[in-house]
mmCIF file of C-alpha atoms in Angstrom:
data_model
loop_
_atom_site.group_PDB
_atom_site.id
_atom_site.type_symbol
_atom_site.label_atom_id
_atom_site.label_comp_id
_atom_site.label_asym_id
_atom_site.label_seq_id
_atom_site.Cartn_x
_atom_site.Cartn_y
_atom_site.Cartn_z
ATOM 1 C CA UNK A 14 4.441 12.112 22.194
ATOM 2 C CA UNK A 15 3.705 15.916 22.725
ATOM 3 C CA UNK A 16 5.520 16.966 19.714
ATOM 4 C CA UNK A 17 3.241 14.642 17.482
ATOM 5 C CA UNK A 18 -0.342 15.823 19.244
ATOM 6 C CA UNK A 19 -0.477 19.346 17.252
ATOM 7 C CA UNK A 20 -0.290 17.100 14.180
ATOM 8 C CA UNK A 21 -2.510 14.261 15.174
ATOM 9 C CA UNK A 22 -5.908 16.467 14.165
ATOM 10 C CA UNK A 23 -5.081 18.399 11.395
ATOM 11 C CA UNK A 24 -3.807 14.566 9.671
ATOM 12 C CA UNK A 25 -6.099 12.144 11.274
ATOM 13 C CA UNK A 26 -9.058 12.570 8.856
ATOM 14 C CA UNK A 27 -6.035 12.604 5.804
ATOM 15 C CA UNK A 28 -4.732 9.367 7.040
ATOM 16 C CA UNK A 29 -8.148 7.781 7.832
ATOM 17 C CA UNK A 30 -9.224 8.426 4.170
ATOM 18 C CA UNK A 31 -6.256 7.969 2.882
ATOM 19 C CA UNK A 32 -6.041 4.527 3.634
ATOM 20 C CA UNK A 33 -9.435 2.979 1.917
ATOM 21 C CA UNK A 34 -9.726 2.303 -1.976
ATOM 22 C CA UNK A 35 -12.190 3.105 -4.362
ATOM 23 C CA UNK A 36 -14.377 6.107 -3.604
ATOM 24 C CA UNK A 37 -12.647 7.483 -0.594
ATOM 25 C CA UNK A 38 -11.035 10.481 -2.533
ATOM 26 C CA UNK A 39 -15.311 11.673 -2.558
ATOM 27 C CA UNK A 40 -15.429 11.133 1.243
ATOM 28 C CA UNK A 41 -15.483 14.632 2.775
ATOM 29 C CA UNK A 42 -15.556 15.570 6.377
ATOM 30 C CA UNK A 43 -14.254 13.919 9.624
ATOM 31 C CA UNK A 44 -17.715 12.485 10.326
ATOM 32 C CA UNK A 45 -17.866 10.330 6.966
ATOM 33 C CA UNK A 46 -14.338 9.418 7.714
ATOM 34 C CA UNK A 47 -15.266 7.999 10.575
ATOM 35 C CA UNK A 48 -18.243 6.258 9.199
ATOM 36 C CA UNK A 49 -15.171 4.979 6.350
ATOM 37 C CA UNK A 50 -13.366 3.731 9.691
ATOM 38 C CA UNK A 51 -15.987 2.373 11.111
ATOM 39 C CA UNK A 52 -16.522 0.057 7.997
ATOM 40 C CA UNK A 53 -13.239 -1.285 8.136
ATOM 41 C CA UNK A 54 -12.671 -4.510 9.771
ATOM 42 C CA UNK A 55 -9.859 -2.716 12.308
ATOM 43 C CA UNK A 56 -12.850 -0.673 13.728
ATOM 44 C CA UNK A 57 -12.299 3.391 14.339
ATOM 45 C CA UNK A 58 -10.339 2.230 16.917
ATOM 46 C CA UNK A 59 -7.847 0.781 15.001
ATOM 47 C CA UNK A 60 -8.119 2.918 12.088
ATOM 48 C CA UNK A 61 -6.842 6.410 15.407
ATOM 49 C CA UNK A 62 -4.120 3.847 16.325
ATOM 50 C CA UNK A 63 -2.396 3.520 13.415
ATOM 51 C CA UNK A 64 -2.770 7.322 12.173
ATOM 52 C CA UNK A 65 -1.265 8.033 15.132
ATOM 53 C CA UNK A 66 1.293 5.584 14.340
ATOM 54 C CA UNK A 67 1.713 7.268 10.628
ATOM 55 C CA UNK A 68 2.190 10.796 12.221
ATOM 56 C CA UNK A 69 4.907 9.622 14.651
ATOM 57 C CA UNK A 70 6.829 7.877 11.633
ATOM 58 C CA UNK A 71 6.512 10.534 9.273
ATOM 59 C CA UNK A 72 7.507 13.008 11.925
ATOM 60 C CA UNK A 73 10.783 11.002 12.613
ATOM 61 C CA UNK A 74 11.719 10.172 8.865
ATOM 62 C CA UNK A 75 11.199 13.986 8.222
ATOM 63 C CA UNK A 76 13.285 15.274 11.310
ATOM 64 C CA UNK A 77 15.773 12.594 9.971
ATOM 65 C CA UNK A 78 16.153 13.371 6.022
ATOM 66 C CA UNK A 79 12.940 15.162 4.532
ATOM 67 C CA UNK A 80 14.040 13.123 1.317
ATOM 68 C CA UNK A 81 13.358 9.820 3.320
ATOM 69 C CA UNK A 82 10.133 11.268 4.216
ATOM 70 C CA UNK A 83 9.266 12.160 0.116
ATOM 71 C CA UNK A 84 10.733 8.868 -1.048
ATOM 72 C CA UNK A 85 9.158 6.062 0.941
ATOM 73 C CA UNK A 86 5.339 5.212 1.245
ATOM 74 C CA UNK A 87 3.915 4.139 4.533
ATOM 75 C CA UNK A 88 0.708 2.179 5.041
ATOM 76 C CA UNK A 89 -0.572 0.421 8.099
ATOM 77 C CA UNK A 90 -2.837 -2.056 9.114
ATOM 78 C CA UNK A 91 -3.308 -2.895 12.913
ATOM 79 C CA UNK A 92 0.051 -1.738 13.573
ATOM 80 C CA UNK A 93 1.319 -3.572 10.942
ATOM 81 C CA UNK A 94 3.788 -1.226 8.926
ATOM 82 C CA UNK A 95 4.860 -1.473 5.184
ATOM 83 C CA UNK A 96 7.408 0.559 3.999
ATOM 84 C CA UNK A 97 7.386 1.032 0.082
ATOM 85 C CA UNK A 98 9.319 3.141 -2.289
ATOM 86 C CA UNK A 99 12.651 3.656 -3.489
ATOM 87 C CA UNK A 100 15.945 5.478 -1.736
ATOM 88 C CA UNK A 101 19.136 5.719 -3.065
ATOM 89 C CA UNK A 102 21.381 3.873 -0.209
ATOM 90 C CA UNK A 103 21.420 0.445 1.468
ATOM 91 C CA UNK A 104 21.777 2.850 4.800
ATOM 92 C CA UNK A 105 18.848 5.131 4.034
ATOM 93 C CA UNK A 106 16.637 2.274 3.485
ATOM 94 C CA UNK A 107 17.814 0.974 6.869
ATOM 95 C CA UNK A 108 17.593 3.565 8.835
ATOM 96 C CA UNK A 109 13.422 4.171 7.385
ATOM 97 C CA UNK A 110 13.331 0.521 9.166
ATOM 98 C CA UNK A 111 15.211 1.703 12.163
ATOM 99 C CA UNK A 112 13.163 4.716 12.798
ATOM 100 C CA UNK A 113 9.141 3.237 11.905
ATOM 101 C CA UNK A 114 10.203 0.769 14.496
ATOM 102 C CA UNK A 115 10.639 3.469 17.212
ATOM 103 C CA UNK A 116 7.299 4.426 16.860
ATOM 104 C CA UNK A 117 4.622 2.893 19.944
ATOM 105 C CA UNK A 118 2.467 0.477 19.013
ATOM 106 C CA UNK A 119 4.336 -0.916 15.832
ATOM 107 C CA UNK A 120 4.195 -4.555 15.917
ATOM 108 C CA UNK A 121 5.718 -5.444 12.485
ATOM 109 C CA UNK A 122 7.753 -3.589 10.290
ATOM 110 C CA UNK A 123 7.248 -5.449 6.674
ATOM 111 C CA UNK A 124 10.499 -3.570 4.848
ATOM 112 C CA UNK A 125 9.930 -3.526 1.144
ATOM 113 C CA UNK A 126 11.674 -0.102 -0.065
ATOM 114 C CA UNK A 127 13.865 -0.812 -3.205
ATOM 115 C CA UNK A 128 17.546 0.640 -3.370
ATOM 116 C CA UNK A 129 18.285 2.141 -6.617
ATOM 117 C CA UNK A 130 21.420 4.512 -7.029
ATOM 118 C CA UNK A 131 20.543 7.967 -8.980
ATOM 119 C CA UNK A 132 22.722 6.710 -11.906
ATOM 120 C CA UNK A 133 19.911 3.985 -12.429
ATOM 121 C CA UNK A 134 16.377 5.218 -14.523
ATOM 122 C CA UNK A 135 13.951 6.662 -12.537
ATOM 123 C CA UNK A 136 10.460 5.301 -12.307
ATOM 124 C CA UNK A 137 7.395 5.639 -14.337
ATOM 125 C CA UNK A 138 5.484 6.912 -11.562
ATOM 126 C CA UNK A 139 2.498 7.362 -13.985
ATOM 127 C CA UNK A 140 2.092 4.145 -14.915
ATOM 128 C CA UNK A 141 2.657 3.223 -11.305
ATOM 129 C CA UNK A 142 -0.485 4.865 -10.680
ATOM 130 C CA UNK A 143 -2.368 3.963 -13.816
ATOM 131 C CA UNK A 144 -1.535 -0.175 -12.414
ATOM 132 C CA UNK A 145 -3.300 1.543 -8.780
ATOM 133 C CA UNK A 146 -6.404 3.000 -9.908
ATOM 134 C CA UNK A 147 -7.148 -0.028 -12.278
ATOM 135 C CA UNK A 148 -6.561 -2.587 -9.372
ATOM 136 C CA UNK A 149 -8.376 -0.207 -6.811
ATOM 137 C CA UNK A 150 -11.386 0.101 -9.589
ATOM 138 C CA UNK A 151 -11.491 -3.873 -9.968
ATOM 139 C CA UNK A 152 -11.854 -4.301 -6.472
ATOM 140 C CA UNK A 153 -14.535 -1.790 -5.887
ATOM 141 C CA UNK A 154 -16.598 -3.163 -8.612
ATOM 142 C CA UNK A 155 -16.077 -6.886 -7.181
ATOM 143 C CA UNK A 156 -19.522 -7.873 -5.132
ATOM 144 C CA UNK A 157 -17.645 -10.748 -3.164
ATOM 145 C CA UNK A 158 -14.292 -8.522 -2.345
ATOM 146 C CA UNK A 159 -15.119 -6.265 1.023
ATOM 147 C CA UNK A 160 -12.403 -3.357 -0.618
ATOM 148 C CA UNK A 161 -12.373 -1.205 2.092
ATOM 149 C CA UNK A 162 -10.034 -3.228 3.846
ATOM 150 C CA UNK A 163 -7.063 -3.500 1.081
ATOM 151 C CA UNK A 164 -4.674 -0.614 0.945
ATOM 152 C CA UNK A 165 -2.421 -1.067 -2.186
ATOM 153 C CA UNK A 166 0.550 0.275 -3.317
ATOM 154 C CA UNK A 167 2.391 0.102 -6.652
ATOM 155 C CA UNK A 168 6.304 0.935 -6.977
ATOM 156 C CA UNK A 169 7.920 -0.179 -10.309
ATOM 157 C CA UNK A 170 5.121 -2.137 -11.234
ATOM 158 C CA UNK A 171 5.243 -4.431 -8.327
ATOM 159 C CA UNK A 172 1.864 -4.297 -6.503
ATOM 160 C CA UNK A 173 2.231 -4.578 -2.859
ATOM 161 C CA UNK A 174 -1.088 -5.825 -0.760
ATOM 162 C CA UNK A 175 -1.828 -4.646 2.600
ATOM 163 C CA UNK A 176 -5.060 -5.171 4.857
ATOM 164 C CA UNK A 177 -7.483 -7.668 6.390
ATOM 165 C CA UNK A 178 -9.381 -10.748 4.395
ATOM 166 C CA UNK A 179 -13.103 -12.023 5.342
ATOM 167 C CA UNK A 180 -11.342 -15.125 3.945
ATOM 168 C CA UNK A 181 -9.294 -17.007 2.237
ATOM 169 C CA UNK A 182 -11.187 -17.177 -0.798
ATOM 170 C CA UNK A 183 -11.473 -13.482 -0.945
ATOM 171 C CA UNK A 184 -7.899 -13.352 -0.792
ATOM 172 C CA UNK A 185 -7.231 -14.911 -3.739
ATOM 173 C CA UNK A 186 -9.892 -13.189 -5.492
ATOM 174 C CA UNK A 187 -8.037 -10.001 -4.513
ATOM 175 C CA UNK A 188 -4.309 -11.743 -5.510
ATOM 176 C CA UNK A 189 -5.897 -12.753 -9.248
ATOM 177 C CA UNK A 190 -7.392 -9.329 -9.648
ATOM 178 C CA UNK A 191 -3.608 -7.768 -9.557
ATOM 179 C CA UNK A 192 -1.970 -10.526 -11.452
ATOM 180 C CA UNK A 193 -4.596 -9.942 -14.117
ATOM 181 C CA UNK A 194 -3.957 -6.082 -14.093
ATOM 182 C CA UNK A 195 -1.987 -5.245 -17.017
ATOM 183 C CA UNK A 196 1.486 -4.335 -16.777
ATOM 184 C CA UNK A 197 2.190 -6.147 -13.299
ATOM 185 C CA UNK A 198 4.917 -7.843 -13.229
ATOM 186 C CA UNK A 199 4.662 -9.026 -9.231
ATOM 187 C CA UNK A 200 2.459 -9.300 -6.536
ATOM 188 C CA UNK A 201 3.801 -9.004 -2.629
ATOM 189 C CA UNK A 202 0.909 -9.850 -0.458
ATOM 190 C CA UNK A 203 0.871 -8.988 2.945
ATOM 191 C CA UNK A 204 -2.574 -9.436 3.577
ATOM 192 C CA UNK A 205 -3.571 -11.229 6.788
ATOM 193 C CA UNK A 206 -7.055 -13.080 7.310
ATOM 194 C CA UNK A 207 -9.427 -11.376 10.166
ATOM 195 C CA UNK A 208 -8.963 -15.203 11.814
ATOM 196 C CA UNK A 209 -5.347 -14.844 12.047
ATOM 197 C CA UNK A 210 -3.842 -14.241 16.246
ATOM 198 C CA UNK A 211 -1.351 -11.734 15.191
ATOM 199 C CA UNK A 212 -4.767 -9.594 15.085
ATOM 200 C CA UNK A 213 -4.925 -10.256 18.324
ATOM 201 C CA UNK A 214 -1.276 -10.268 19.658
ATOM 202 C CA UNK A 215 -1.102 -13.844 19.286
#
């Protein structure tokens, strides 16, 4: 889309960081991003497509309602697209689904943004983030968990687990590690093994 290329550069190293754990917040410049990408199971390759994916989304949510745009979280993994957060109407929250799915080369849209009217409590985004880190920090330290390939996300202290497994054993290394993090009180995996044919289109 021509509207979304002036935006592609200036986020691309952003999203690319962005989307490992651990020490990517000390990654600096677009070559050690790339080396970051590289690592990852999706390749570089995969890592461009789905920035370019984020940009178009985030482009239409914010043309739509820039409130849509603050309020949900978007990762994505091979086209894969999980929508987190919390909006205030059953229609907002479908038309974040409605929109991410306009975007080329989505192949799943895996819709997990809570509804919660403004009369309800807000959330403890701090402790939100405190439940992150400590997950993030568990898997980094963890010699037989390849991290890099895990984005995770934490709304109302319900972890939600996007990314690629070596295996299934590594998988539920990486489940136990967030049921074990205090203050969780679910776990939504949407983790996919790097066997598994929807890699592949299958």
């Amino acid at each position: 889309m021509t509207r979304v290329q002036p935006l592609l550069r200036v986020l691309l190293v952003a999203v690319l960081g962005g989307a490992v754990s651990g020490c990517a917040a000390t990654v600096v410049g677009a070559g050690a991003t790339a080396g970051v990408a590289g690592a990852q199971e999706r390749g570089i390759g995969g890592a461009i497509d789905d920035a370019k994916i984020q940009v178009e989304i985030n482009h239409l949510w914010f043309d739509r309602d820039i409130e849509m745009y603050r309020q949900v979280t978007l990762n994505i993994s091979e086209g894969r697209v999980m929508l987190t957060g919390v909006v205030t109407t059953d229609q907002a929250r479908a038309d974040a689904v409605r929109l991410a799915w306009q975007a080329s080369g989505v192949k799943e849209v895996l819709n997990e943004i809570q509804v919660r009217p403004v009369s309800q409590p807000g959330l403890d985004q701090t402790h939100d983030l405190w439940i992150q880190e400590k997950l993030k920090t568990r898997l980094l330290t963890d010699s037989e968990v390849k991290n890099i390939n895990y984005t995770i996300d934490v709304t109302d202290s319900v972890v939600y687990l996007l990314g690629i497994a070596q295996s299934e054993t590594e998988l539920a290394r990486v489940i136990a590690h967030a049921r074990d993090t205090s203050g969780v009180k679910r776990v939504i995996n949407h983790v996919i093994l790097k066997t598994d044919p929807k890699r592949n289109g299958g």
